[in-house]
Coordinates of C-alpha atoms in Angstrom, one line a residue:
Chain A
M289 CA -32.4 -28.3 -4.2
A290 CA -30.0 -29.3 -1.5
D291 CA -26.8 -27.9 -3.1
Q292 CA -28.3 -24.5 -3.4
D293 CA -29.3 -24.7 0.3
L294 CA -25.8 -25.7 1.3
L295 CA -24.4 -22.8 -0.8
N296 CA -26.8 -20.4 1.0
A297 CA -25.9 -21.9 4.4
F298 CA -22.2 -21.5 3.7
D299 CA -22.7 -17.9 2.7
D300 CA -24.8 -17.2 5.8
C301 CA -22.0 -18.6 7.9
I302 CA -19.4 -16.4 6.3
N303 CA -21.6 -13.4 7.1
R304 CA -22.0 -14.6 10.7
L305 CA -18.2 -15.0 11.1
S306 CA -17.7 -11.5 9.7
A307 CA -20.2 -10.2 12.3
G308 CA -18.2 -11.7 15.1
Q309 CA -20.0 -15.0 15.6
T310 CA -18.2 -18.3 16.0
V311 CA -18.3 -21.4 13.9
D312 CA -20.4 -23.1 16.4
D313 CA -22.9 -20.3 16.4
C314 CA -23.4 -20.8 12.7
L315 CA -23.5 -24.6 12.9
R316 CA -26.3 -24.4 15.4
A317 CA -28.2 -22.3 12.9
H318 CA -27.7 -24.9 10.2
P319 CA -27.6 -28.2 12.1
Q320 CA -28.4 -30.3 9.0
Y321 CA -25.3 -29.1 7.3
A322 CA -23.0 -28.9 10.3
P323 CA -20.7 -31.8 9.3
A324 CA -20.2 -30.3 5.8
L325 CA -19.9 -26.7 6.9
R326 CA -17.4 -27.1 9.8
P327 CA -14.3 -28.0 7.8
M328 CA -15.1 -25.4 5.2
L329 CA -15.4 -22.6 7.7
E330 CA -12.3 -23.7 9.6
A331 CA -10.4 -23.7 6.3
G332 CA -11.7 -20.2 5.6
L333 CA -10.6 -19.0 9.0
T334 CA -7.0 -20.0 8.3
I335 CA -7.1 -17.2 5.7
R336 CA -7.9 -14.7 8.3
R337 CA -4.7 -15.6 10.2
I338 CA -2.3 -15.0 7.3
Q339 CA -1.1 -11.5 7.6
V340 CA 1.8 -9.5 6.3
N341 CA 4.3 -8.5 9.0
P342 CA 2.9 -5.2 10.4
A343 CA 6.4 -3.8 10.4
E344 CA 6.6 -4.3 6.7
V345 CA 3.2 -2.7 6.2
N346 CA 4.3 0.3 8.3
Q347 CA 7.4 0.7 6.3
A348 CA 5.6 0.5 3.1
Q349 CA 2.9 2.8 4.3
A350 CA 5.5 5.4 5.4
R351 CA 7.4 5.2 2.1
V352 CA 4.3 5.4 -0.1
R353 CA 2.8 8.2 2.0
A354 CA 5.4 10.6 0.6
R355 CA 4.4 9.8 -3.0
V356 CA 0.7 10.1 -2.3
A357 CA 1.1 13.3 -0.3
L358 CA 3.1 14.7 -3.1
A359 CA 0.4 13.8 -5.6
A360 CA -2.4 15.1 -3.3
R361 CA -0.6 18.4 -2.8
A362 CA 0.0 19.1 -6.4
A363 CA -2.7 21.7 -6.9
P364 CA -4.8 21.1 -9.9
A365 CA -4.5 24.8 -11.0
R366 CA -0.9 24.7 -11.8
T367 CA -0.7 21.5 -13.7
T368 CA 0.6 21.6 -17.2
Y369 CA -1.1 18.7 -18.9
P370 CA 1.0 16.7 -21.4
L371 CA 0.0 17.0 -24.9
R372 CA -2.0 13.9 -25.9
S373 CA -1.6 11.9 -29.0
L374 CA -4.5 13.3 -31.0
A375 CA -3.1 16.8 -30.5
A376 CA 0.4 15.7 -31.5
L377 CA 0.2 16.8 -35.1
A378 CA -1.3 20.1 -34.2
A379 CA 1.3 20.6 -31.6
A380 CA 4.1 19.8 -34.0
L381 CA 2.8 22.4 -36.4
L382 CA 2.5 24.8 -33.5
V383 CA 6.0 24.2 -32.5
V384 CA 7.3 25.0 -35.9
F385 CA 5.3 28.2 -36.0
L386 CA 6.2 29.3 -32.5
V387 CA 9.9 28.5 -32.9
I388 CA 9.9 30.8 -35.9
S389 CA 8.1 33.5 -34.0
G390 CA 10.1 33.0 -30.8
G391 CA 7.0 32.3 -28.8
A392 CA 8.0 28.7 -28.0
V393 CA 10.5 29.9 -25.5
T394 CA 7.8 31.4 -23.4
L395 CA 5.5 28.4 -23.8
A396 CA 8.3 26.0 -23.1
Q397 CA 8.9 27.5 -19.7
S398 CA 6.0 25.5 -18.2
S399 CA 6.9 22.2 -20.0
L400 CA 8.1 19.1 -18.2
P401 CA 10.5 16.3 -19.1
G402 CA 8.9 14.3 -21.8
D403 CA 6.9 17.3 -23.2
P404 CA 7.7 18.3 -26.8
L405 CA 8.9 21.7 -25.7
Y406 CA 11.0 20.6 -22.8
G407 CA 14.2 20.6 -24.9
I408 CA 13.7 24.2 -25.7
K409 CA 13.3 25.0 -22.1
R410 CA 16.6 23.4 -21.2
L411 CA 18.3 25.0 -24.2
T412 CA 17.1 28.4 -23.1
E413 CA 18.5 27.9 -19.7
S414 CA 21.9 26.9 -21.0
V415 CA 22.0 30.0 -23.1
R416 CA 20.9 32.2 -20.2
L417 CA 23.6 30.6 -18.0
A418 CA 26.3 31.1 -20.6
V419 CA 25.3 34.7 -21.1
S420 CA 25.3 35.5 -17.4
G421 CA 28.8 33.9 -17.0
N422 CA 27.4 31.0 -14.9
D423 CA 25.7 33.3 -12.4
P424 CA 25.3 31.2 -9.2
A425 CA 21.9 32.7 -8.5
L426 CA 20.7 31.6 -11.9
Q427 CA 22.2 28.1 -11.3
T428 CA 20.2 27.7 -8.1
E429 CA 17.1 28.9 -9.7
F430 CA 17.4 26.3 -12.5
A431 CA 18.3 23.6 -9.9
A432 CA 15.1 24.5 -8.0
R433 CA 13.2 24.3 -11.3
R434 CA 14.3 20.7 -11.7
I435 CA 12.9 19.8 -8.3
G436 CA 9.6 21.4 -9.1
E437 CA 9.4 19.6 -12.4
I438 CA 10.0 16.3 -10.7
E439 CA 7.3 17.0 -8.2
Q440 CA 4.9 17.6 -11.1
I441 CA 6.0 14.5 -12.9
L442 CA 5.6 12.4 -9.8
A443 CA 2.2 13.9 -9.2
L444 CA 1.1 13.2 -12.8
G445 CA 2.4 9.6 -12.6
R446 CA 4.5 10.0 -15.7
A447 CA 7.5 7.9 -16.5
A448 CA 10.4 10.1 -17.5
N449 CA 14.2 10.6 -17.1
M450 CA 15.6 13.6 -15.3
D451 CA 18.7 15.1 -13.7
F452 CA 18.6 17.1 -10.5
A453 CA 20.8 18.2 -7.7
G454 CA 20.3 18.6 -4.0
E455 CA 21.2 17.7 -0.5
I456 CA 20.8 14.3 1.0
E457 CA 18.3 14.7 3.8
T458 CA 17.9 11.2 5.0
I459 CA 19.3 7.8 4.2
N460 CA 17.3 4.8 5.3
G461 CA 18.5 1.7 3.4
D462 CA 17.6 2.3 -0.2
A463 CA 15.0 4.9 0.7
W464 CA 16.6 8.3 0.6
V465 CA 15.2 11.8 0.7
V466 CA 17.1 14.2 -1.5
A467 CA 16.1 17.9 -1.9
G468 CA 12.8 16.9 -0.3
L469 CA 12.1 14.2 -2.8
P470 CA 11.7 10.6 -1.8
L471 CA 14.2 8.7 -3.8
R472 CA 14.8 5.0 -4.1
V473 CA 18.5 4.2 -4.5
P474 CA 19.3 0.8 -5.9
E475 CA 22.7 -0.5 -4.9
K476 CA 23.9 -0.4 -8.5
S477 CA 23.4 3.3 -8.7
L478 CA 25.8 4.0 -5.9
G479 CA 29.2 3.1 -7.3
T480 CA 32.1 3.2 -4.8
T481 CA 31.4 6.6 -3.2
E482 CA 30.1 6.5 0.3
F483 CA 27.3 9.0 0.8
R484 CA 26.2 10.7 4.0
V485 CA 23.3 12.9 5.1
G486 CA 24.2 16.5 4.2
D487 CA 26.2 15.7 1.1
R488 CA 25.2 17.6 -2.0
V489 CA 24.8 15.3 -4.9
E490 CA 23.9 15.3 -8.6
I491 CA 21.4 12.6 -9.5
N492 CA 20.4 11.0 -12.8
A493 CA 17.0 9.4 -12.1
Y494 CA 13.8 8.2 -13.6
T495 CA 10.2 8.2 -12.5
T496 CA 7.7 5.3 -12.8
A497 CA 4.0 5.5 -13.5
S498 CA 3.3 4.6 -9.9
G499 CA 5.0 7.8 -8.7
A500 CA 8.3 6.4 -7.6
L501 CA 11.6 8.2 -8.2
I502 CA 14.5 5.9 -8.7
A503 CA 18.1 6.8 -9.0
R504 CA 20.3 5.6 -11.9
E505 CA 23.5 7.4 -11.0
I506 CA 24.6 9.6 -8.1
H507 CA 27.6 11.9 -8.0
L508 CA 28.9 13.7 -5.0
T509 CA 29.4 17.4 -5.7
E510 CA 30.1 18.6 -2.2
P511 CA 30.6 16.6 0.9
S512 CA 28.7 17.5 4.1
E513 CA 31.8 18.5 6.1
R514 CA 32.5 21.5 3.9
E515 CA 31.1 24.8 4.9
P516 CA 28.0 25.8 3.1
L517 CA 28.2 28.3 0.3
P518 CA 27.8 31.9 1.5
T519 CA 24.3 32.2 0.5
P520 CA 22.4 33.7 3.3
T521 CA 19.0 32.1 3.0
P522 CA 18.6 28.6 4.2
I523 CA 16.1 26.5 2.4
P524 CA 12.9 25.7 4.4
T525 CA 13.1 22.0 4.9
R526 CA 10.2 20.3 3.3
S527 CA 9.7 17.3 5.4
I528 CA 7.9 15.1 3.0
A529 CA 9.1 12.0 4.6
T530 CA 8.8 11.2 8.2
S531 CA 12.5 11.7 8.7
T532 CA 14.3 14.3 10.6
P533 CA 15.8 17.2 8.6
P534 CA 19.5 17.5 8.4
P535 CA 21.1 20.0 10.7
T536 CA 23.2 21.7 8.2
A537 CA 22.1 24.9 6.6
T538 CA 21.7 24.5 2.9
P539 CA 22.3 27.2 0.3
A540 CA 19.0 27.7 -1.3
P541 CA 17.3 29.3 -4.2
T542 CA 15.9 32.6 -3.1
N543 CA 13.6 33.2 -5.9
T544 CA 11.0 30.8 -7.1
P545 CA 9.9 30.3 -10.6
P546 CA 6.3 31.2 -10.9
S547 CA 5.1 27.8 -12.2
R548 CA 5.4 25.8 -9.0
T549 CA 4.3 27.7 -6.1
P550 CA 2.5 25.5 -3.6
T551 CA 4.8 22.6 -3.0
Y552 CA 8.2 24.0 -3.2
T553 CA 8.1 26.9 -0.9
S554 CA 6.8 26.4 2.5
T555 CA 3.8 28.6 2.0
P556 CA 1.2 27.3 4.4
T557 CA -1.8 26.0 2.4
P558 CA -5.0 26.1 4.3
S559 CA -5.2 22.3 4.3
Q560 CA -1.7 21.0 5.0
T561 CA -1.5 17.3 5.4
P562 CA -0.9 16.7 9.0
T563 CA 0.1 13.1 8.6
V564 CA 3.1 13.8 6.5
T565 CA 4.6 17.1 7.7
S566 CA 5.9 17.4 11.1
T567 CA 4.4 20.9 11.4
P568 CA 1.2 20.9 13.3
S569 CA -1.5 22.4 11.2
T570 CA -4.2 24.6 12.7
T571 CA -7.0 23.0 10.8
A572 CA -6.4 19.3 11.0
C573 CA -5.9 16.7 13.7
V574 CA -2.4 15.6 14.3
P575 CA -1.8 12.5 16.4
F576 CA 0.1 13.2 19.5
Q577 CA 1.6 11.1 22.2
P578 CA 0.4 12.3 25.6
Q579 CA 2.9 12.2 28.4
G580 CA 3.5 8.6 29.6
W581 CA 1.5 7.0 26.8
E582 CA 3.1 4.3 24.7
A583 CA 2.8 3.2 21.1
Y584 CA 0.7 0.1 20.6
T585 CA 0.2 -2.0 17.5
V586 CA -3.4 -3.1 17.0
Q587 CA -3.8 -6.9 17.1
A588 CA -6.4 -9.1 15.6
G589 CA -9.4 -9.0 17.8
D590 CA -8.9 -5.6 19.3
T591 CA -11.6 -3.1 19.4
L592 CA -11.2 0.6 20.3
S593 CA -13.8 0.5 23.1
A594 CA -12.1 -2.6 24.6
L595 CA -8.7 -0.9 24.4
A596 CA -10.0 2.2 26.0
A597 CA -11.7 0.3 28.8
I598 CA -8.7 -1.8 29.7
R599 CA -6.4 1.2 29.7
G600 CA -8.8 3.3 31.8
I601 CA -9.6 6.0 29.3
T602 CA -12.7 7.0 27.5
L603 CA -13.3 6.1 23.9
D604 CA -13.3 9.8 23.1
E605 CA -9.9 10.3 24.7
L606 CA -8.5 7.4 22.7
M607 CA -9.9 8.6 19.5
D608 CA -8.8 12.2 20.0
A609 CA -5.2 11.3 20.8
N610 CA -5.1 9.2 17.7
C611 CA -7.1 11.3 15.3
L612 CA -9.6 8.6 14.7
T613 CA -13.0 9.4 13.4
N614 CA -14.7 6.1 13.1
P615 CA -14.9 4.1 16.4
R616 CA -15.5 0.9 14.5
L617 CA -12.6 1.1 12.0
I618 CA -9.2 -0.1 13.0
F619 CA -6.8 -2.5 11.4
A620 CA -4.4 -5.1 12.7
G621 CA -1.0 -3.5 12.5
Q622 CA -2.2 0.0 13.0
R623 CA -0.2 2.1 15.5
L624 CA -2.1 3.8 18.3
Y625 CA -1.0 5.7 21.4
L626 CA -2.3 4.3 24.6
P627 CA -1.7 4.9 28.3
P628 CA 0.4 2.1 29.7
G629 CA -1.5 -0.9 31.1
P630 CA -2.1 -4.6 30.7
P631 CA -2.5 -6.1 27.2
P632 CA -6.0 -6.6 26.1
P633 CA -7.5 -10.0 26.4
R634 CA -7.4 -12.0 23.2
P635 CA -10.2 -14.2 21.9
P636 CA -9.2 -17.8 21.8
A637 CA -7.3 -19.0 18.8
Q638 CA -9.2 -20.6 16.0
P639 CA -9.5 -24.3 16.4
T640 CA -7.5 -25.4 13.5
T641 CA -4.4 -27.5 13.0
A642 CA -1.3 -26.2 14.5
A643 CA -3.0 -23.1 15.7
P644 CA -1.4 -22.4 19.0
A645 CA -3.4 -20.7 21.7
Q646 CA -1.6 -17.5 22.1
P647 CA -3.2 -15.2 24.6
T648 CA -1.0 -12.2 24.2
A649 CA 1.0 -12.7 21.1
P650 CA 0.1 -10.9 18.0
I651 CA -1.2 -12.8 15.0
E652 CA 1.3 -11.3 12.8
D653 CA 2.6 -14.7 11.8
I654 CA 4.8 -14.8 8.9
N655 CA 6.7 -17.5 7.3
P656 CA 9.7 -19.2 8.8
P657 CA 13.0 -18.5 7.3
P658 CA 13.8 -20.4 4.2
G659 CA 14.7 -23.9 4.9
D660 CA 13.8 -27.5 4.3
D661 CA 11.2 -27.6 7.0
N662 CA 8.3 -26.7 4.9
P663 CA 6.3 -29.3 3.1
P664 CA 7.5 -29.5 -0.5
P665 CA 4.6 -27.8 -2.2
G666 CA 5.4 -29.1 -5.6
N667 CA 4.3 -26.0 -7.5
D668 CA 6.1 -23.2 -6.0
N669 CA 6.2 -21.3 -9.2
V670 CA 2.5 -20.8 -9.9
P671 CA 1.5 -18.1 -7.5
G672 CA -1.5 -16.4 -8.8
D673 CA -0.7 -17.2 -12.3
N674 CA -3.6 -17.3 -14.5
T675 CA -2.3 -20.2 -16.5
N676 CA -3.0 -22.3 -13.5
D677 CA -6.5 -21.1 -13.1
N678 CA -8.8 -23.8 -13.9
H679 CA -7.5 -26.9 -12.5
D680 CA -10.2 -26.9 -9.9
D681 CA -12.9 -24.8 -11.4
D682 CA -16.3 -25.4 -12.8
D683 CA -16.8 -29.1 -12.9
N684 CA -16.2 -30.4 -9.5
D685 CA -18.7 -28.1 -7.8
N686 CA -20.5 -29.0 -4.8
D687 CA -19.1 -32.5 -4.5
N688 CA -18.3 -31.9 -0.9
D689 CA -16.7 -35.3 -0.5
N690 CA -13.6 -34.7 1.4
D691 CA -14.8 -33.8 4.8
D692 CA -12.1 -35.7 6.5
D693 CA -9.4 -33.2 5.6
D694 CA -7.4 -30.9 7.5
D695 CA -8.2 -31.5 11.1
Chain B
M30 CA -5.7 -8.3 7.7
I31 CA -8.5 -6.2 8.7
L32 CA -10.2 -6.9 11.9
I33 CA -13.1 -4.6 12.2
V34 CA -14.4 -3.1 9.2
L35 CA -18.0 -2.8 9.7
P36 CA -19.2 -0.7 6.9
D37 CA -19.7 2.7 8.4
I38 CA -21.1 4.0 5.1
P39 CA -22.0 7.5 6.3
A40 CA -18.5 8.1 7.7
E41 CA -16.9 6.8 4.6
D42 CA -19.1 8.8 2.3
R43 CA -18.4 12.0 4.3
L44 CA -14.7 11.4 4.0
L45 CA -15.2 10.7 0.3
A46 CA -17.2 13.9 -0.2
H47 CA -14.4 16.0 1.4
A48 CA -11.8 14.3 -0.7
R49 CA -13.8 14.8 -3.8
Q50 CA -13.7 18.6 -3.1
G51 CA -9.9 18.4 -3.0
N52 CA -9.5 18.4 0.7
Q53 CA -6.0 17.0 1.2
D54 CA -6.5 16.0 4.8
A55 CA -9.4 13.8 3.8
I56 CA -7.3 12.3 1.0
M57 CA -4.5 11.5 3.4
Q58 CA -7.0 10.1 6.0
I59 CA -8.3 7.8 3.4
Y60 CA -4.7 6.8 2.7
E61 CA -4.0 6.1 6.3
S62 CA -7.2 4.1 6.8
Y63 CA -7.0 1.9 3.7
F64 CA -3.3 1.4 3.0
S65 CA -3.0 -1.6 5.3
P66 CA -5.9 -3.6 3.9
I67 CA -5.0 -2.8 0.3
Y68 CA -1.3 -3.6 0.8
N69 CA -2.3 -6.9 2.5
F70 CA -4.6 -7.8 -0.3
I71 CA -1.8 -7.1 -2.9
R72 CA 1.0 -8.7 -0.9
L73 CA -0.9 -12.0 -0.5
R74 CA -0.9 -12.3 -4.2
V75 CA 2.5 -10.7 -5.0
D76 CA 5.6 -12.1 -3.5
D77 CA 8.0 -9.3 -4.2
R78 CA 7.8 -6.7 -1.5
T79 CA 9.0 -3.9 -3.7
V80 CA 6.5 -4.7 -6.4
A81 CA 3.7 -4.9 -3.9
E82 CA 4.7 -1.5 -2.6
D83 CA 4.7 -0.1 -6.0
L84 CA 1.3 -1.6 -6.9
A85 CA -0.2 -0.3 -3.6
S86 CA 1.3 3.1 -4.4
E87 CA -0.3 3.0 -7.9
V88 CA -3.7 2.3 -6.4
F89 CA -3.6 5.4 -4.2
I90 CA -2.0 7.6 -6.9
K91 CA -4.9 6.5 -9.1
L92 CA -7.3 7.6 -6.4
V93 CA -5.7 11.0 -6.2
S94 CA -5.8 11.4 -9.9
A95 CA -9.5 10.3 -9.9
F96 CA -10.2 13.0 -7.3
R97 CA -8.4 15.5 -9.5
S98 CA -10.2 14.6 -12.6
H99 CA -13.5 14.3 -10.9
T100 CA -13.9 10.7 -11.7
A101 CA -13.7 9.3 -8.2
P102 CA -16.5 7.2 -6.9
R103 CA -19.3 8.8 -4.8
H104 CA -20.0 5.7 -2.8
S105 CA -18.3 2.4 -1.9
L106 CA -14.8 3.7 -1.7
R107 CA -13.6 0.3 -0.4
G108 CA -15.1 -1.4 -3.4
W109 CA -13.3 1.0 -5.7
L110 CA -10.0 0.6 -4.0
F111 CA -10.0 -3.2 -4.0
R112 CA -11.2 -3.2 -7.6
V113 CA -8.3 -1.0 -8.7
A114 CA -5.9 -3.0 -6.6
R115 CA -7.1 -6.1 -8.4
N116 CA -6.7 -4.4 -11.8
V117 CA -3.2 -3.3 -11.1
I118 CA -2.2 -6.8 -10.0
H119 CA -3.7 -8.2 -13.2
D120 CA -2.0 -5.4 -15.3
H121 CA 1.3 -6.1 -13.7
Y122 CA 1.2 -9.8 -14.4
G123 CA -0.1 -9.0 -17.9
R124 CA 2.9 -7.0 -18.9
D125 CA 5.4 -9.0 -16.8
R126 CA 4.5 -12.6 -17.1
Q127 CA 7.6 -13.7 -15.2
L128 CA 6.4 -14.3 -11.8
T129 CA 8.6 -13.5 -8.9
T130 CA 10.1 -16.3 -6.9
E131 CA 9.1 -16.9 -3.3
T132 CA 11.3 -14.8 -1.1
L133 CA 10.6 -16.2 2.3
E134 CA 13.2 -14.2 4.1
E135 CA 11.1 -11.1 3.5
W136 CA 8.3 -12.5 5.6
I137 CA 10.1 -11.9 8.8
P138 CA 8.6 -13.8 11.8
A139 CA 7.3 -11.1 14.0
S140 CA 7.8 -10.8 17.8
P141 CA 10.9 -12.9 18.2
D142 CA 10.6 -12.8 21.9
N143 CA 7.9 -15.5 21.8
D144 CA 8.6 -19.1 22.4
P145 CA 10.5 -20.0 19.3
E146 CA 8.7 -23.3 19.0
V147 CA 5.3 -21.7 19.1
Q148 CA 6.5 -19.1 16.7
F149 CA 7.7 -21.7 14.4
M150 CA 4.5 -23.6 14.4
R151 CA 2.5 -20.5 13.7
A152 CA 4.8 -19.6 10.9
L153 CA 4.5 -23.0 9.5
D154 CA 0.7 -22.8 9.7
V155 CA 0.7 -19.5 7.9
E156 CA 3.1 -20.7 5.3
R157 CA 0.9 -23.8 4.7
T158 CA -2.1 -21.6 4.2
R159 CA -0.3 -19.3 1.8
H160 CA 0.9 -22.3 -0.2
A161 CA -2.5 -23.8 -0.4
L162 CA -4.0 -20.5 -1.4
R163 CA -1.5 -20.3 -4.3
M164 CA -2.8 -23.5 -5.7
L165 CA -6.2 -21.9 -6.4
S166 CA -7.2 -19.8 -9.3
A167 CA -6.8 -16.1 -9.1
E168 CA -10.5 -15.6 -8.7
Q169 CA -10.8 -18.2 -6.0
Q170 CA -8.0 -16.6 -4.1
E171 CA -9.6 -13.2 -4.4
V172 CA -13.0 -14.3 -3.3
L173 CA -11.6 -16.1 -0.2
I174 CA -9.4 -13.1 0.7
L175 CA -12.2 -10.7 0.3
R176 CA -14.9 -12.7 2.1
F177 CA -12.9 -14.3 4.9
G178 CA -9.8 -12.1 5.1
Q179 CA -11.3 -8.7 4.5
M180 CA -14.8 -9.6 5.7
L181 CA -16.4 -7.8 2.8
S182 CA -20.1 -8.5 2.1
L183 CA -21.2 -10.7 -0.7
E184 CA -22.5 -7.7 -2.6
E185 CA -19.2 -5.7 -2.2
T186 CA -17.3 -8.8 -3.3
A187 CA -19.5 -9.2 -6.3
D188 CA -19.0 -5.6 -7.2
I189 CA -15.2 -5.9 -6.9
L190 CA -15.0 -9.1 -9.0
G191 CA -17.5 -7.8 -11.5
K192 CA -19.8 -10.8 -11.0
K193 CA -23.4 -11.4 -10.0
V194 CA -24.1 -12.1 -6.4
G195 CA -25.3 -15.6 -7.2
A196 CA -22.1 -16.3 -9.1
V197 CA -20.0 -15.2 -6.2
K198 CA -21.9 -17.5 -3.9
S199 CA -21.0 -20.4 -6.1
L200 CA -17.4 -19.2 -6.5
Q201 CA -16.8 -18.9 -2.8
F202 CA -18.2 -22.4 -2.3
R203 CA -15.9 -23.9 -5.0
A204 CA -13.0 -21.9 -3.7
I205 CA -13.2 -23.1 -0.2
N206 CA -13.4 -26.7 -1.3
A207 CA -10.5 -26.1 -3.6
L208 CA -8.6 -24.8 -0.6
R209 CA -9.4 -27.8 1.5
Q210 CA -8.3 -30.0 -1.3
A211 CA -5.1 -28.1 -1.6
F212 CA -4.5 -28.6 2.2
G213 CA -5.2 -32.3 1.7
E214 CA -2.7 -32.6 -1.2
M215 CA -0.1 -30.8 0.7
R216 CA -0.6 -33.1 3.7
M217 CA -0.3 -36.2 1.5
E218 CA 2.9 -34.9 -0.1
T219 CA 4.4 -34.4 3.3
E220 CA 3.4 -37.8 4.4
N221 CA 4.6 -39.5 1.3
G222 CA 7.6 -37.4 0.6

């Protein structure tokens, strides 16, 4: 039947476009359907041109990288899995038993915020602190514990509330790094205090299931100008984010609780993640920028071999410098290092309405600023909403009767 | 949007095998390679930039968890990632029916040094397409983004959408015609309004 043939021809054309052929190539292969297929394919190609601003993608990628790296680094061996609902009754009985026997204190040491025994852990700490006369060493040890707990919570993707203290390492809009932890700081959490890199702060925060750490309140405990406390050992900066570490030396915990070894101290793990830390690893590829090379943002239509050719280097050199393993896999918006040279030639723009021929410009089009220039769409408020699903489904299949559109 | 993603299945599978053994470099390499397409896929459907970032984060955190719990896929990593991305979008709108409003200022026009008129026309064109896309059903949007935007194969798309290949073939056909109709309606509104 003809409809099925048209369906197949359309599908074949999509495959051809994906393989780099043009609309005309495909129409030549299906001449009997050419009038029907052309407007469909051109409409489809408009989708290829909408693209999120690469700068936005890069920013998001950098921010999320810290969370993913944190999750990836949390070694499976040290995880203390939360007690699940089925085990809750048994756990409750166990708690009663252990509290009586005193064993809960030991068991509680590895618990996390949200765990049944976590309260006992914090209580024990308060008692120890009080008994020691608020020993500073003990204070820093407990502060370090909080950080370790948060790392585990983030890695587990658990939503919980927590307090911690530390030094502000970077401030980039609402994206901060405090005590090595990526922290989102909504404006309402700031109050009137002005914070600077190097300040020591106390933070009340919560985690989300997606691994974000979000501040609720921030209090300044020690501004950056002040001399650091006379603790001799500076903390090894854990550059989780891509930011630069602060120059000031930070008083640091000198002893690490046993439960959170790998991430907190800077113990070199055999497989450190080269993309997140600024420390070159011996085992993995780290992208480097050779002398005189420049950063380049991949544009639609680029291929690695073409880029290498036009900049006068081999494909291998290009891939080595950028730690690429697959010569056929690059994305628009990806950043590469290249030797300086002319911009690569662009394929002609797709022949659709208002598509400007732009030989060198990126395709990173985004919307115009808000204004009255856009056509009133009439249903602004239905993006992706399932309630609006079926206004065009099912019944008006295949009646390909509006070929005159859109050109 | 992805430009060149010819399925280099052996390379992807090798990376996947390393990651499944807990190799963190491999996991981060997967992250670097797939963040952009996954984020684009989500962002085209989710207007709020922060939400899109959180959802993208959730996809990769789930991947890390899957590696840890040994439930990660052995093959077709891309299919897995897009499928999870699709689920987190659906989950998000399930528990938070209130859809975000269009925040155009966050879609900053790139490369401001271009001819502003050209820039404006391109932005308008993109905006038009996004609006037209929004008039389609979720499945129709997805099939077009995956097939035209991400250039995935019919089989991969069917896998992601949980449909039979034949059904996807019909869906993509209906979807493209719906998109053209949406373009037509928008044009009429502009002319009449």
